[in-house]
Coordinates of C-alpha atoms in Angstrom, one line a residue:
F1 CA -15.6 -18.2 -3.5
S2 CA -18.2 -17.2 -6.2
A3 CA -19.8 -20.6 -6.1
G4 CA -20.6 -20.0 -2.5
G5 CA -22.3 -16.7 -3.2
Y6 CA -19.6 -14.7 -1.4
G7 CA -19.5 -12.2 -4.3
I8 CA -22.4 -10.2 -2.7
T9 CA -21.0 -10.3 0.9
P10 CA -18.4 -8.1 2.6
L11 CA -15.8 -10.8 1.9
A12 CA -15.8 -9.8 -1.7
D13 CA -14.1 -6.5 -0.7
V14 CA -11.7 -8.2 1.7
L15 CA -10.3 -10.9 -0.6
P16 CA -7.5 -10.2 -3.0
V17 CA -9.2 -12.0 -5.9
V18 CA -12.2 -10.6 -7.8
L19 CA -15.4 -12.6 -7.2
R20 CA -18.4 -12.7 -9.5
R21 CA -21.4 -10.9 -8.2
E22 CA -23.8 -13.7 -9.3
R23 CA -23.6 -17.0 -7.6
G24 CA -21.5 -19.2 -9.8
T25 CA -21.2 -23.0 -10.1
S26 CA -18.0 -24.8 -9.2
A27 CA -16.2 -26.4 -12.1
D28 CA -16.1 -30.2 -12.4
A29 CA -13.5 -31.3 -9.8
D30 CA -11.8 -33.8 -12.1
D31 CA -8.2 -34.3 -11.1
R32 CA -7.2 -35.0 -14.7
V33 CA -8.7 -31.7 -15.8
M34 CA -8.4 -29.4 -12.8
A35 CA -5.0 -30.5 -11.4
Y36 CA -2.7 -27.6 -10.9
A37 CA 1.0 -27.8 -9.9
P38 CA 2.2 -25.2 -7.4
V39 CA 4.7 -22.7 -8.8
V40 CA 6.3 -20.0 -6.6
T41 CA 6.1 -16.5 -8.2
P42 CA 8.9 -13.9 -7.9
G43 CA 6.9 -12.3 -5.1
G44 CA 6.5 -15.6 -3.3
R45 CA 10.2 -16.4 -3.3
E46 CA 10.9 -13.8 -0.6
H47 CA 7.7 -14.1 1.3
P48 CA 7.8 -15.9 4.7
V49 CA 4.5 -17.8 4.0
T50 CA 5.9 -19.6 1.0
R51 CA 9.4 -20.2 2.4
L52 CA 9.5 -23.9 2.9
K53 CA 13.3 -24.1 2.9
R54 CA 15.9 -21.5 3.9
E55 CA 17.9 -21.6 0.6
D56 CA 16.3 -20.3 -2.6
A57 CA 17.1 -23.3 -4.7
A58 CA 16.0 -25.8 -2.1
N59 CA 12.7 -23.8 -1.5
L60 CA 11.8 -23.9 -5.2
Q61 CA 12.7 -27.6 -5.4
A62 CA 10.4 -28.3 -2.4
W63 CA 7.5 -26.6 -4.1
R64 CA 8.2 -28.5 -7.4
A65 CA 8.1 -31.8 -5.5
L66 CA 4.6 -31.3 -4.2
P67 CA 1.8 -33.0 -6.1
P68 CA -0.8 -31.1 -8.1
V69 CA -4.0 -30.0 -6.3
T70 CA -7.5 -29.2 -7.5
I71 CA -8.6 -25.6 -8.1
P72 CA -12.4 -25.7 -8.6
E73 CA -12.6 -21.9 -9.4
P74 CA -9.6 -20.7 -11.3
F75 CA -8.6 -17.0 -11.1
G76 CA -6.5 -15.3 -13.7
E77 CA -6.3 -11.8 -12.1
V78 CA -6.1 -10.2 -8.7
K79 CA -7.1 -6.8 -7.4
P80 CA -4.7 -3.8 -7.7
G81 CA -2.3 -3.9 -4.8
A82 CA -2.6 -7.6 -4.3
T83 CA 0.4 -10.0 -4.6
V84 CA 0.3 -13.5 -6.0
L85 CA 2.6 -15.8 -4.1
L86 CA 1.7 -19.1 -5.7
E87 CA 0.4 -19.9 -9.2
G88 CA -1.1 -23.1 -10.4
H89 CA 0.2 -24.5 -13.7
R90 CA -1.3 -27.3 -15.8
R91 CA -0.9 -28.6 -19.3
G92 CA 2.7 -27.6 -19.6
G93 CA 2.1 -24.2 -18.0
R94 CA -0.2 -22.8 -20.7
D95 CA -3.2 -22.7 -18.3
R96 CA -2.6 -20.9 -15.1
S97 CA -4.6 -19.9 -12.0
V98 CA -4.0 -17.9 -8.9
M99 CA -3.2 -20.4 -6.1
L100 CA -2.3 -18.1 -3.2
A101 CA -2.6 -14.3 -3.2
F102 CA -2.8 -11.7 -0.4
Q103 CA -3.4 -8.0 0.1
R104 CA -3.5 -5.6 2.9
Y105 CA -7.0 -4.5 3.9
G106 CA -7.7 -2.0 6.6
K107 CA -5.4 -2.7 9.5
G108 CA -4.9 -6.3 8.5
V109 CA -4.2 -8.6 5.7
S110 CA -6.3 -11.2 3.8
F111 CA -5.3 -14.3 1.8
A112 CA -7.1 -16.3 -0.9
F113 CA -6.0 -19.9 -1.1
T114 CA -7.9 -21.4 -4.1
P115 CA -7.1 -25.2 -3.9
S116 CA -9.7 -27.5 -2.3
D117 CA -7.4 -30.4 -1.5
S118 CA -4.1 -29.2 0.0
W119 CA -4.2 -32.4 2.0
R120 CA -2.5 -34.0 -1.0
W121 CA 0.7 -32.2 0.0
Q122 CA 0.5 -34.4 3.2
M123 CA -1.1 -37.6 2.2
E124 CA 0.8 -38.1 -1.1
M125 CA 4.2 -37.1 0.2
D126 CA 6.7 -39.0 2.3
A127 CA 5.8 -39.0 6.0
A128 CA 9.1 -37.2 6.8
D129 CA 8.2 -34.3 4.5
L130 CA 6.9 -31.4 6.5
S131 CA 6.0 -29.0 3.7
H132 CA 2.3 -29.2 4.4
E133 CA 2.6 -28.4 8.1
T134 CA 5.2 -25.7 7.5
F135 CA 3.0 -23.9 4.9
W136 CA -0.1 -23.8 7.1
R137 CA 1.8 -22.9 10.2
Q138 CA 3.5 -20.0 8.5
L139 CA 0.3 -18.8 6.9
V140 CA -1.6 -18.7 10.2
R141 CA 1.4 -17.0 12.0
Y142 CA 1.5 -14.3 9.3
L143 CA -2.2 -13.7 9.5
V144 CA -2.3 -13.3 13.3
S145 CA 0.9 -11.1 13.3
F146 CA -1.4 -8.3 11.9
A147 CA -3.9 -8.7 14.7
A148 CA -4.4 -5.5 16.8
D149 CA -3.5 -5.5 20.5
R150 CA -6.5 -5.6 22.9
V151 CA -5.5 -2.1 24.1
E152 CA -4.1 0.5 21.7
V153 CA -3.1 4.1 22.4
S154 CA -2.1 6.9 20.0
S155 CA -1.5 10.6 20.3
D156 CA -2.6 13.3 17.9
S157 CA 1.1 14.4 17.3
D158 CA 4.5 13.0 17.8
A159 CA 5.9 16.2 19.4
Y160 CA 4.4 19.1 21.4
D161 CA 5.5 22.4 22.7
V162 CA 6.1 22.8 26.4
M163 CA 2.9 23.6 28.4
D164 CA 0.8 21.9 25.6
D165 CA -1.6 19.0 26.3
A166 CA -1.1 15.7 24.5
H167 CA -4.5 14.3 23.5
L168 CA -4.5 10.5 23.7
K169 CA -6.9 8.2 22.0
I170 CA -7.4 4.7 23.5
A171 CA -9.2 1.7 22.1
V172 CA -10.1 -1.2 24.3
T173 CA -11.3 -4.7 23.2
D174 CA -12.0 -7.9 25.0
A175 CA -10.7 -11.4 24.2
T176 CA -13.0 -11.6 21.2
F177 CA -11.8 -8.1 20.0
S178 CA -15.2 -6.7 20.7
R179 CA -15.2 -3.1 21.8
V180 CA -15.5 -2.7 25.6
T181 CA -17.5 0.4 26.8
D182 CA -17.4 -0.3 30.6
A183 CA -13.6 -0.6 31.1
Q184 CA -11.7 1.2 33.8
V185 CA -8.9 2.8 31.9
E186 CA -5.9 4.1 33.9
V187 CA -3.2 6.3 32.3
I188 CA 0.1 6.5 34.1
V189 CA 2.5 9.2 32.8
R190 CA 6.2 9.2 33.8
T191 CA 7.6 12.7 33.4
P192 CA 11.1 13.6 32.2
A193 CA 12.0 14.2 35.9
G194 CA 11.0 10.6 36.8
R195 CA 7.7 11.3 38.5
D196 CA 4.6 9.2 37.9
V197 CA 1.4 11.0 37.4
K198 CA -2.1 9.4 36.9
V199 CA -4.4 11.0 34.4
P200 CA -8.1 10.1 34.1
A201 CA -9.5 8.7 30.9
Q202 CA -13.0 9.3 29.7
V203 CA -15.1 7.1 27.4
T204 CA -15.9 8.7 24.1
L205 CA -19.7 8.7 23.6
Q206 CA -19.5 9.0 19.8
S207 CA -17.7 5.7 19.4
G208 CA -18.0 2.7 21.7
G209 CA -14.9 1.2 23.1
H210 CA -12.9 4.4 22.6
Y211 CA -11.5 6.5 25.4
E212 CA -9.7 9.8 25.6
A213 CA -7.2 11.4 27.9
S214 CA -5.4 14.7 28.1
V215 CA -1.8 14.7 29.4
P216 CA -0.3 18.0 30.4
L217 CA 3.3 18.6 29.4
P218 CA 4.8 21.2 31.8
E219 CA 8.5 20.4 31.1
A220 CA 10.6 19.6 28.1
G221 CA 11.6 16.0 27.4
P222 CA 10.1 12.6 26.7
Y223 CA 7.0 11.4 28.6
R224 CA 6.4 7.7 28.9
V225 CA 2.7 6.9 28.9
E226 CA 1.4 3.5 30.0
V227 CA -2.3 2.6 29.7
V228 CA -3.9 -0.2 31.7
A229 CA -7.4 -1.3 31.0
R230 CA -9.4 -3.3 33.5
R231 CA -12.9 -4.7 33.8
G232 CA -13.5 -5.6 37.4
N233 CA -10.5 -7.6 38.6
E234 CA -9.6 -8.7 35.0
I235 CA -6.8 -6.8 33.3
L236 CA -7.9 -6.5 29.6
G237 CA -4.5 -5.3 28.4
R238 CA -1.7 -2.7 28.5
A239 CA -0.3 -0.3 26.0
Q240 CA 2.6 2.1 25.9
T241 CA 3.6 5.2 23.9
I242 CA 6.0 8.1 24.3
V243 CA 5.3 11.8 23.6
T244 CA 7.9 14.5 23.6
A245 CA 7.7 18.1 24.6
G246 CA 10.1 20.8 23.6
E247 CA 10.6 23.8 21.4
L248 CA 9.2 22.9 18.0
H249 CA 9.9 25.7 15.5
R250 CA 10.4 23.0 12.9
E251 CA 10.0 25.5 10.0
F252 CA 13.1 27.3 11.2
R253 CA 15.4 24.2 11.4
Q254 CA 18.0 24.2 8.6
A255 CA 16.0 26.8 6.6
E256 CA 18.9 27.8 4.5
Q257 CA 19.0 26.6 0.9
N258 CA 20.7 23.3 0.4
V259 CA 22.4 24.0 -3.0
A260 CA 24.2 20.6 -3.2
L261 CA 21.0 18.7 -2.6
L262 CA 19.1 20.7 -5.1
R263 CA 21.7 20.3 -7.8
R264 CA 21.9 16.5 -7.1
L265 CA 18.1 16.2 -7.3
A266 CA 18.1 18.1 -10.6
T267 CA 20.8 15.9 -12.1
E268 CA 19.2 12.6 -11.0
T269 CA 15.8 13.6 -12.3
G270 CA 16.9 15.2 -15.6
G271 CA 16.0 18.7 -14.4
R272 CA 18.0 21.9 -14.1
Y273 CA 19.0 24.0 -11.1
Y274 CA 18.4 27.8 -11.4
R275 CA 19.9 30.5 -9.2
F276 CA 17.7 33.5 -8.3
D277 CA 19.3 35.7 -10.9
Q278 CA 18.4 33.1 -13.6
A279 CA 14.7 32.9 -12.7
E280 CA 13.7 35.2 -15.6
N281 CA 14.9 32.5 -18.1
L282 CA 12.8 29.8 -16.5
P283 CA 9.5 30.3 -18.4
E284 CA 11.0 30.3 -21.9
E285 CA 13.3 27.3 -21.1
I286 CA 10.4 25.3 -19.7
T287 CA 8.5 25.9 -22.9
Y288 CA 11.3 24.7 -25.2
L289 CA 13.1 22.3 -22.9
E290 CA 13.5 18.8 -24.4
G291 CA 13.1 15.8 -22.1
E292 CA 11.4 12.5 -21.6
N293 CA 8.0 14.2 -21.2
S294 CA 8.4 16.6 -24.2
I295 CA 7.9 15.7 -27.9
R296 CA 9.2 17.7 -30.8
V297 CA 6.6 17.9 -33.6
A298 CA 7.5 19.1 -37.1
R299 CA 4.6 20.6 -39.2
E300 CA 4.6 21.8 -42.8
I301 CA 3.9 25.5 -43.0
W302 CA 1.0 24.7 -45.4
D303 CA -0.8 22.8 -42.6
M304 CA -1.3 26.1 -40.7
P305 CA -4.6 27.7 -41.7
I306 CA -3.4 31.2 -40.9
N307 CA -0.6 31.0 -43.4
F308 CA -2.9 29.6 -46.1
L309 CA -5.5 32.4 -45.5
L310 CA -2.7 35.0 -45.4
L311 CA -1.4 33.7 -48.7
V312 CA -4.8 33.7 -50.4
G313 CA -5.4 37.3 -49.0
L314 CA -2.2 38.6 -50.5
I315 CA -2.8 37.1 -53.9
S316 CA -6.4 38.4 -53.9
A317 CA -5.2 41.9 -52.9
E318 CA -2.6 41.9 -55.7
W319 CA -5.2 40.8 -58.2
V320 CA -7.6 43.6 -57.1
L321 CA -4.8 46.3 -57.4
R322 CA -3.8 45.1 -60.8
K323 CA -7.4 45.1 -62.0
R324 CA -7.8 48.7 -60.8
K325 CA -4.7 49.9 -62.5
G326 CA -5.6 48.2 -65.7
L327 CA -2.6 45.9 -65.6
I328 CA -4.8 42.9 -66.2

């Protein structure tokens, strides 16, 4: 982590924990000082990575049975949006550190596992205990479940009008997930009538490994699109999607006022429903409406400068009049 100088690398953005920008030094790896016992957090109780046992009580007991591990660089906080699945507790739980945290990043997910000796969960446990194997197997499976397919296809809309063209965007990668710019991309469209039509795909010059295709939609109904990417005799991958053509006019669907829904929303949110003939009352009632977001403030009249100046002006005017009339 920070001791490895990763705080100034792109990994600092990817990881769910906050790394120091300067290269740090790892703490003294003394088991008596740095031993942290794993504790499942509320977020980890339902997460598949930290589910060692099917039942909740058995799962918590399985984690409590594992020996403490060493955390050379303790972390107390994670980034906004990150979730802590495991905490490390030592000295009766007073000192804590993030043991396992994850966050979504881009199209994938990243984990930060802070212990340096998780082998203790294997070597210091009974040979029949599979907690160590189960944990790492589930962690790797969860990570790869977010990996993108080698061929991906998407459309610029989920529905089109009849006689429109559906514009497809296709991304092609090889076995190492590097963009492929010399692939032969074939787009096969099955129309609502059951006919198969081949549509050419062209490489996008602005971005390597991306291709585009335009699919005509002459009739209403769903169109099943299959994309096959090849390089020579090798099939790089396949992808499918469905686009639908028909009369859109979404703005005219159920355009009438849903009074029951509006009244329910107003009741549940502490608001108020107004008919059209009550709209003239809205500005004044908004101004004086009491609610969770409004505060009634009481002020003494003497705290208002205008009243004080008015009072002084009236007294002064009275004194001037009395002086002129000889009443003083």
